[in-house]
PDB file of C-alpha atoms in Angstrom:
ATOM      1  CA  UNK A   1      -0.168  -0.226  -0.076  1.00 60.00           C
ATOM      2  CA  UNK A   2       1.338   3.561  -0.982  1.00 86.00           C
ATOM      3  CA  UNK A   3       1.402   6.259   1.124  1.00 86.00           C
ATOM      4  CA  UNK A   4      -1.069   8.334  -1.271  1.00 86.00           C
ATOM      5  CA  UNK A   5      -3.558   5.581  -0.046  1.00 86.00           C
ATOM      6  CA  UNK A   6      -2.778   4.582   3.290  1.00 91.00           C
ATOM      7  CA  UNK A   7      -3.153   8.394   4.310  1.00 92.00           C
ATOM      8  CA  UNK A   8      -6.651   9.034   2.033  1.00 92.00           C
ATOM      9  CA  UNK A   9      -7.939   5.922   3.874  1.00 92.00           C
ATOM     10  CA  UNK A  10      -6.537   7.462   7.556  1.00 93.00           C
ATOM     11  CA  UNK A  11      -8.225  10.514   6.898  1.00 95.00           C
ATOM     12  CA  UNK A  12     -11.558   9.365   5.655  1.00 96.00           C
ATOM     13  CA  UNK A  13     -11.522   6.247   7.788  1.00 95.00           C
ATOM     14  CA  UNK A  14     -10.966   8.712  11.113  1.00 95.00           C
ATOM     15  CA  UNK A  15     -14.096  10.918  10.004  1.00 96.00           C
ATOM     16  CA  UNK A  16     -16.047   7.846   9.309  1.00 96.00           C
ATOM     17  CA  UNK A  17     -15.357   6.120  12.806  1.00 96.00           C
ATOM     18  CA  UNK A  18     -16.517   9.706  14.800  1.00 96.00           C
ATOM     19  CA  UNK A  19     -19.970   9.523  12.899  1.00 96.00           C
ATOM     20  CA  UNK A  20     -20.103   6.173  13.564  1.00 96.00           C
ATOM     21  CA  UNK A  21     -19.656   6.763  17.191  1.00 95.00           C
ATOM     22  CA  UNK A  22     -21.862   9.467  16.681  1.00 94.00           C
ATOM     23  CA  UNK A  23     -24.576   6.906  15.617  1.00 94.00           C
ATOM     24  CA  UNK A  24     -23.627   4.312  18.703  1.00 94.00           C
ATOM     25  CA  UNK A  25     -24.028   7.020  20.895  1.00 93.00           C
ATOM     26  CA  UNK A  26     -27.254   7.825  20.438  1.00 91.00           C
ATOM     27  CA  UNK A  27     -28.376   3.787  20.185  1.00 91.00           C
ATOM     28  CA  UNK A  28     -26.690   3.157  23.438  1.00 90.00           C
ATOM     29  CA  UNK A  29     -28.421   6.243  24.879  1.00 89.00           C
ATOM     30  CA  UNK A  30     -24.999   7.403  26.223  1.00 87.00           C
ATOM     31  CA  UNK A  31     -24.581  10.655  28.550  1.00 86.00           C
ATOM     32  CA  UNK A  32     -24.853  13.802  25.615  1.00 87.00           C
ATOM     33  CA  UNK A  33     -23.241  15.522  28.522  1.00 88.00           C
ATOM     34  CA  UNK A  34     -20.176  13.659  28.860  1.00 89.00           C
ATOM     35  CA  UNK A  35     -17.749  15.620  27.416  1.00 89.00           C
ATOM     36  CA  UNK A  36     -16.236  12.943  25.351  1.00 89.00           C
ATOM     37  CA  UNK A  37     -19.909  12.665  23.795  1.00 91.00           C
ATOM     38  CA  UNK A  38     -20.221  16.053  23.140  1.00 92.00           C
ATOM     39  CA  UNK A  39     -16.626  16.235  21.000  1.00 93.00           C
ATOM     40  CA  UNK A  40     -18.629  13.616  18.762  1.00 93.00           C
ATOM     41  CA  UNK A  41     -21.415  15.648  18.278  1.00 92.00           C
ATOM     42  CA  UNK A  42     -19.373  19.072  17.871  1.00 94.00           C
ATOM     43  CA  UNK A  43     -17.657  17.452  15.230  1.00 93.00           C
ATOM     44  CA  UNK A  44     -20.514  15.750  13.385  1.00 93.00           C
ATOM     45  CA  UNK A  45     -22.963  18.304  13.463  1.00 92.00           C
ATOM     46  CA  UNK A  46     -22.080  20.878  10.596  1.00 93.00           C
ATOM     47  CA  UNK A  47     -22.703  18.236   8.293  1.00 94.00           C
ATOM     48  CA  UNK A  48     -25.520  16.052  10.493  1.00 93.00           C
ATOM     49  CA  UNK A  49     -27.585  19.316  11.617  1.00 91.00           C
ATOM     50  CA  UNK A  50     -28.375  20.219   7.692  1.00 92.00           C
ATOM     51  CA  UNK A  51     -29.118  16.406   6.872  1.00 93.00           C
ATOM     52  CA  UNK A  52     -31.637  15.810   9.694  1.00 91.00           C
ATOM     53  CA  UNK A  53     -33.940  18.479   7.903  1.00 91.00           C
ATOM     54  CA  UNK A  54     -33.783  16.808   4.839  1.00 93.00           C
ATOM     55  CA  UNK A  55     -34.002  12.898   6.302  1.00 92.00           C
ATOM     56  CA  UNK A  56     -36.253  12.256   9.175  1.00 89.00           C
ATOM     57  CA  UNK A  57     -34.661   9.909  12.070  1.00 88.00           C
ATOM     58  CA  UNK A  58     -36.674   6.432  12.116  1.00 90.00           C
ATOM     59  CA  UNK A  59     -38.171   6.010  15.840  1.00 85.00           C
ATOM     60  CA  UNK A  60     -35.162   6.608  17.755  1.00 83.00           C
ATOM     61  CA  UNK A  61     -33.037   5.773  14.727  1.00 89.00           C
ATOM     62  CA  UNK A  62     -31.016   8.736  13.198  1.00 90.00           C
ATOM     63  CA  UNK A  63     -30.967   7.669   9.593  1.00 93.00           C
ATOM     64  CA  UNK A  64     -29.089  10.927   8.566  1.00 94.00           C
ATOM     65  CA  UNK A  65     -25.852  10.057  10.367  1.00 94.00           C
ATOM     66  CA  UNK A  66     -26.076   6.738   8.814  1.00 95.00           C
ATOM     67  CA  UNK A  67     -26.234   8.177   5.339  1.00 95.00           C
ATOM     68  CA  UNK A  68     -23.481  10.428   6.273  1.00 96.00           C
ATOM     69  CA  UNK A  69     -21.632   7.239   7.192  1.00 96.00           C
ATOM     70  CA  UNK A  70     -22.321   6.019   3.592  1.00 96.00           C
ATOM     71  CA  UNK A  71     -21.653   8.878   2.083  1.00 96.00           C
ATOM     72  CA  UNK A  72     -18.332   8.917   3.969  1.00 96.00           C
ATOM     73  CA  UNK A  73     -17.019   5.433   2.671  1.00 95.00           C
ATOM     74  CA  UNK A  74     -18.479   6.371  -0.686  1.00 95.00           C
ATOM     75  CA  UNK A  75     -16.210   9.662  -0.988  1.00 95.00           C
ATOM     76  CA  UNK A  76     -13.207   7.553  -0.025  1.00 94.00           C
ATOM     77  CA  UNK A  77     -13.506   4.886  -2.482  1.00 90.00           C
ATOM     78  CA  UNK A  78     -14.489   7.633  -5.676  1.00 91.00           C
ATOM     79  CA  UNK A  79     -10.957   9.773  -4.187  1.00 91.00           C
ATOM     80  CA  UNK A  80      -9.125   6.429  -4.408  1.00 89.00           C
ATOM     81  CA  UNK A  81     -10.677   5.125  -7.644  1.00 87.00           C
ATOM     82  CA  UNK A  82      -9.944   8.854  -9.157  1.00 86.00           C
ATOM     83  CA  UNK A  83      -6.617   8.915  -8.088  1.00 85.00           C
ATOM     84  CA  UNK A  84      -5.660   5.366  -9.465  1.00 80.00           C
ATOM     85  CA  UNK A  85      -7.353   5.342 -12.411  1.00 76.00           C
ATOM     86  CA  UNK A  86     -10.087   2.745 -11.553  1.00 73.00           C
ATOM     87  CA  UNK A  87     -13.445   2.679 -13.242  1.00 78.00           C
ATOM     88  CA  UNK A  88     -16.622   3.274 -11.003  1.00 80.00           C
ATOM     89  CA  UNK A  89     -19.381   1.328 -10.960  1.00 84.00           C
ATOM     90  CA  UNK A  90     -22.251   2.984  -9.202  1.00 88.00           C
ATOM     91  CA  UNK A  91     -23.506  -0.250  -7.568  1.00 90.00           C
ATOM     92  CA  UNK A  92     -20.651  -1.640  -6.481  1.00 85.00           C
ATOM     93  CA  UNK A  93     -19.499   1.880  -5.243  1.00 88.00           C
ATOM     94  CA  UNK A  94     -22.808   1.500  -2.821  1.00 92.00           C
ATOM     95  CA  UNK A  95     -21.920  -2.396  -2.003  1.00 91.00           C
ATOM     96  CA  UNK A  96     -18.209  -1.590  -1.036  1.00 89.00           C
ATOM     97  CA  UNK A  97     -18.956   1.623   0.608  1.00 93.00           C
ATOM     98  CA  UNK A  98     -22.070  -0.504   3.406  1.00 93.00           C
ATOM     99  CA  UNK A  99     -19.216  -2.673   3.855  1.00 92.00           C
ATOM    100  CA  UNK A 100     -16.701  -0.309   4.657  1.00 92.00           C
ATOM    101  CA  UNK A 101     -19.341   1.047   7.093  1.00 95.00           C
ATOM    102  CA  UNK A 102     -19.711  -2.284   8.603  1.00 94.00           C
ATOM    103  CA  UNK A 103     -15.802  -2.978   8.787  1.00 92.00           C
ATOM    104  CA  UNK A 104     -14.928   0.718  10.544  1.00 94.00           C
ATOM    105  CA  UNK A 105     -18.175   0.003  12.921  1.00 95.00           C
ATOM    106  CA  UNK A 106     -16.460  -3.202  14.018  1.00 94.00           C
ATOM    107  CA  UNK A 107     -12.691  -1.549  13.835  1.00 93.00           C
ATOM    108  CA  UNK A 108     -14.643   1.051  16.601  1.00 94.00           C
ATOM    109  CA  UNK A 109     -16.050  -1.686  18.403  1.00 95.00           C
ATOM    110  CA  UNK A 110     -12.542  -3.307  18.563  1.00 95.00           C
ATOM    111  CA  UNK A 111     -10.485  -0.116  19.938  1.00 94.00           C
ATOM    112  CA  UNK A 112     -13.648   1.099  21.990  1.00 93.00           C
ATOM    113  CA  UNK A 113     -13.118  -2.618  24.183  1.00 93.00           C
ATOM    114  CA  UNK A 114      -9.528  -2.014  24.098  1.00 93.00           C
ATOM    115  CA  UNK A 115      -9.468   1.627  25.385  1.00 90.00           C
ATOM    116  CA  UNK A 116     -11.940   0.318  28.159  1.00 86.00           C
ATOM    117  CA  UNK A 117     -10.002  -2.381  29.518  1.00 85.00           C
ATOM    118  CA  UNK A 118      -7.349  -0.899  29.633  1.00 87.00           C
ATOM    119  CA  UNK A 119      -9.234   2.670  31.448  1.00 84.00           C
ATOM    120  CA  UNK A 120     -10.589   0.040  33.804  1.00 79.00           C
ATOM    121  CA  UNK A 121      -6.535  -0.939  35.062  1.00 81.00           C
ATOM    122  CA  UNK A 122      -6.150   2.428  35.655  1.00 82.00           C
ATOM    123  CA  UNK A 123      -8.781   4.896  36.298  1.00 76.00           C
ATOM    124  CA  UNK A 124     -10.901   2.789  38.910  1.00 72.00           C
ATOM    125  CA  UNK A 125     -14.044   3.773  37.577  1.00 64.00           C
ATOM    126  CA  UNK A 126     -14.155   7.576  37.904  1.00 74.00           C
ATOM    127  CA  UNK A 127     -13.377   8.760  34.609  1.00 77.00           C
ATOM    128  CA  UNK A 128     -15.768  10.116  32.413  1.00 83.00           C
ATOM    129  CA  UNK A 129     -14.696   8.627  29.403  1.00 84.00           C
ATOM    130  CA  UNK A 130     -14.338   5.188  30.618  1.00 85.00           C
ATOM    131  CA  UNK A 131     -18.327   5.705  31.662  1.00 86.00           C
ATOM    132  CA  UNK A 132     -19.238   6.112  28.131  1.00 89.00           C
ATOM    133  CA  UNK A 133     -16.965   3.657  26.727  1.00 89.00           C
ATOM    134  CA  UNK A 134     -19.200   1.137  29.591  1.00 89.00           C
ATOM    135  CA  UNK A 135     -22.554   2.451  28.307  1.00 90.00           C
ATOM    136  CA  UNK A 136     -21.487   1.542  24.711  1.00 92.00           C
ATOM    137  CA  UNK A 137     -19.681  -1.900  25.113  1.00 92.00           C
ATOM    138  CA  UNK A 138     -21.977  -3.308  27.907  1.00 92.00           C
ATOM    139  CA  UNK A 139     -24.981  -4.399  25.196  1.00 91.00           C
ATOM    140  CA  UNK A 140     -21.882  -6.688  23.748  1.00 90.00           C
ATOM    141  CA  UNK A 141     -20.547  -7.348  26.897  1.00 92.00           C
ATOM    142  CA  UNK A 142     -23.554  -8.507  28.802  1.00 92.00           C
ATOM    143  CA  UNK A 143     -24.891 -11.592  26.788  1.00 93.00           C
ATOM    144  CA  UNK A 144     -21.144 -12.694  26.604  1.00 93.00           C
ATOM    145  CA  UNK A 145     -20.929 -12.755  30.711  1.00 91.00           C
ATOM    146  CA  UNK A 146     -24.269 -14.272  30.761  1.00 92.00           C
ATOM    147  CA  UNK A 147     -22.985 -17.710  28.782  1.00 92.00           C
ATOM    148  CA  UNK A 148     -19.129 -17.114  30.636  1.00 89.00           C
ATOM    149  CA  UNK A 149     -19.336 -15.675  33.547  1.00 87.00           C
ATOM    150  CA  UNK A 150     -16.298 -14.346  35.303  1.00 84.00           C
ATOM    151  CA  UNK A 151     -13.908 -16.981  36.558  1.00 85.00           C
ATOM    152  CA  UNK A 152     -11.968 -16.369  39.747  1.00 83.00           C
ATOM    153  CA  UNK A 153     -12.392 -12.522  39.781  1.00 79.00           C
ATOM    154  CA  UNK A 154     -11.023 -12.243  35.855  1.00 82.00           C
ATOM    155  CA  UNK A 155     -13.591 -11.343  33.239  1.00 83.00           C
ATOM    156  CA  UNK A 156     -13.073 -12.982  29.961  1.00 88.00           C
ATOM    157  CA  UNK A 157     -16.298 -11.224  27.878  1.00 90.00           C
ATOM    158  CA  UNK A 158     -13.744  -8.336  26.556  1.00 91.00           C
ATOM    159  CA  UNK A 159     -11.260 -11.291  25.101  1.00 91.00           C
ATOM    160  CA  UNK A 160     -14.130 -13.156  23.842  1.00 93.00           C
ATOM    161  CA  UNK A 161     -15.468 -10.059  22.154  1.00 94.00           C
ATOM    162  CA  UNK A 162     -12.551  -8.953  20.925  1.00 94.00           C
ATOM    163  CA  UNK A 163     -11.784 -12.544  19.315  1.00 94.00           C
ATOM    164  CA  UNK A 164     -15.515 -12.427  17.445  1.00 94.00           C
ATOM    165  CA  UNK A 165     -14.731  -9.135  16.008  1.00 94.00           C
ATOM    166  CA  UNK A 166     -11.514  -9.675  14.752  1.00 93.00           C
ATOM    167  CA  UNK A 167     -12.875 -13.094  13.253  1.00 92.00           C
ATOM    168  CA  UNK A 168     -15.502 -10.987  11.420  1.00 92.00           C
ATOM    169  CA  UNK A 169     -13.279  -8.440   9.999  1.00 90.00           C
ATOM    170  CA  UNK A 170     -11.545 -11.600   8.492  1.00 89.00           C
ATOM    171  CA  UNK A 171     -14.078 -12.454   6.316  1.00 88.00           C
ATOM    172  CA  UNK A 172     -15.167  -8.894   5.381  1.00 85.00           C
ATOM    173  CA  UNK A 173     -11.248  -8.535   4.523  1.00 82.00           C
ATOM    174  CA  UNK A 174     -11.701 -10.233   1.325  1.00 80.00           C
ATOM    175  CA  UNK A 175     -14.600  -8.422   0.144  1.00 76.00           C
ATOM    176  CA  UNK A 176     -13.194  -5.030   0.139  1.00 73.00           C
ATOM    177  CA  UNK A 177     -10.043  -3.377  -1.922  1.00 67.00           C
ATOM    178  CA  UNK A 178      -8.217  -1.023   0.086  1.00 59.00           C
ATOM    179  CA  UNK A 179      -8.081  -3.048   3.143  1.00 53.00           C
TER     180      UNK A 179
END
């Protein structure tokens, strides 16, 4: 992978993760007034705000934010295709963009789980970011804990979730260019 591909994918993927984080925070009903949540909202609101006037939510699901995530993924592949002279297939672009959004969401969940594990070792539960990480990851970890409870005080749910996420990422790797 060349340096230009790396830079382009990194820039688009970082913003895509922030957009997906906004959607995830809303779905998890995380603390809106938390400084971490406020950063995510402020970083995405200039685009999501106007889109919400055009694209309504479905119940509590923010469709405008999902559409923005798909558009960011599409823009990434358009820029890469235009830069390297590839032909653009609109249907293929939509499918690859949807798969890329799923891949980036899995990557985001992975990093949030890692961050939550590290924070649990050092912060002792008083960090506001740790509180949001707990709100985000608990829906994934609680079902695992029901099947495999903590053993001798050691919670293996994060490890099992990370292994499952990595397996899903391997499956997606075969379908995405510029992985």
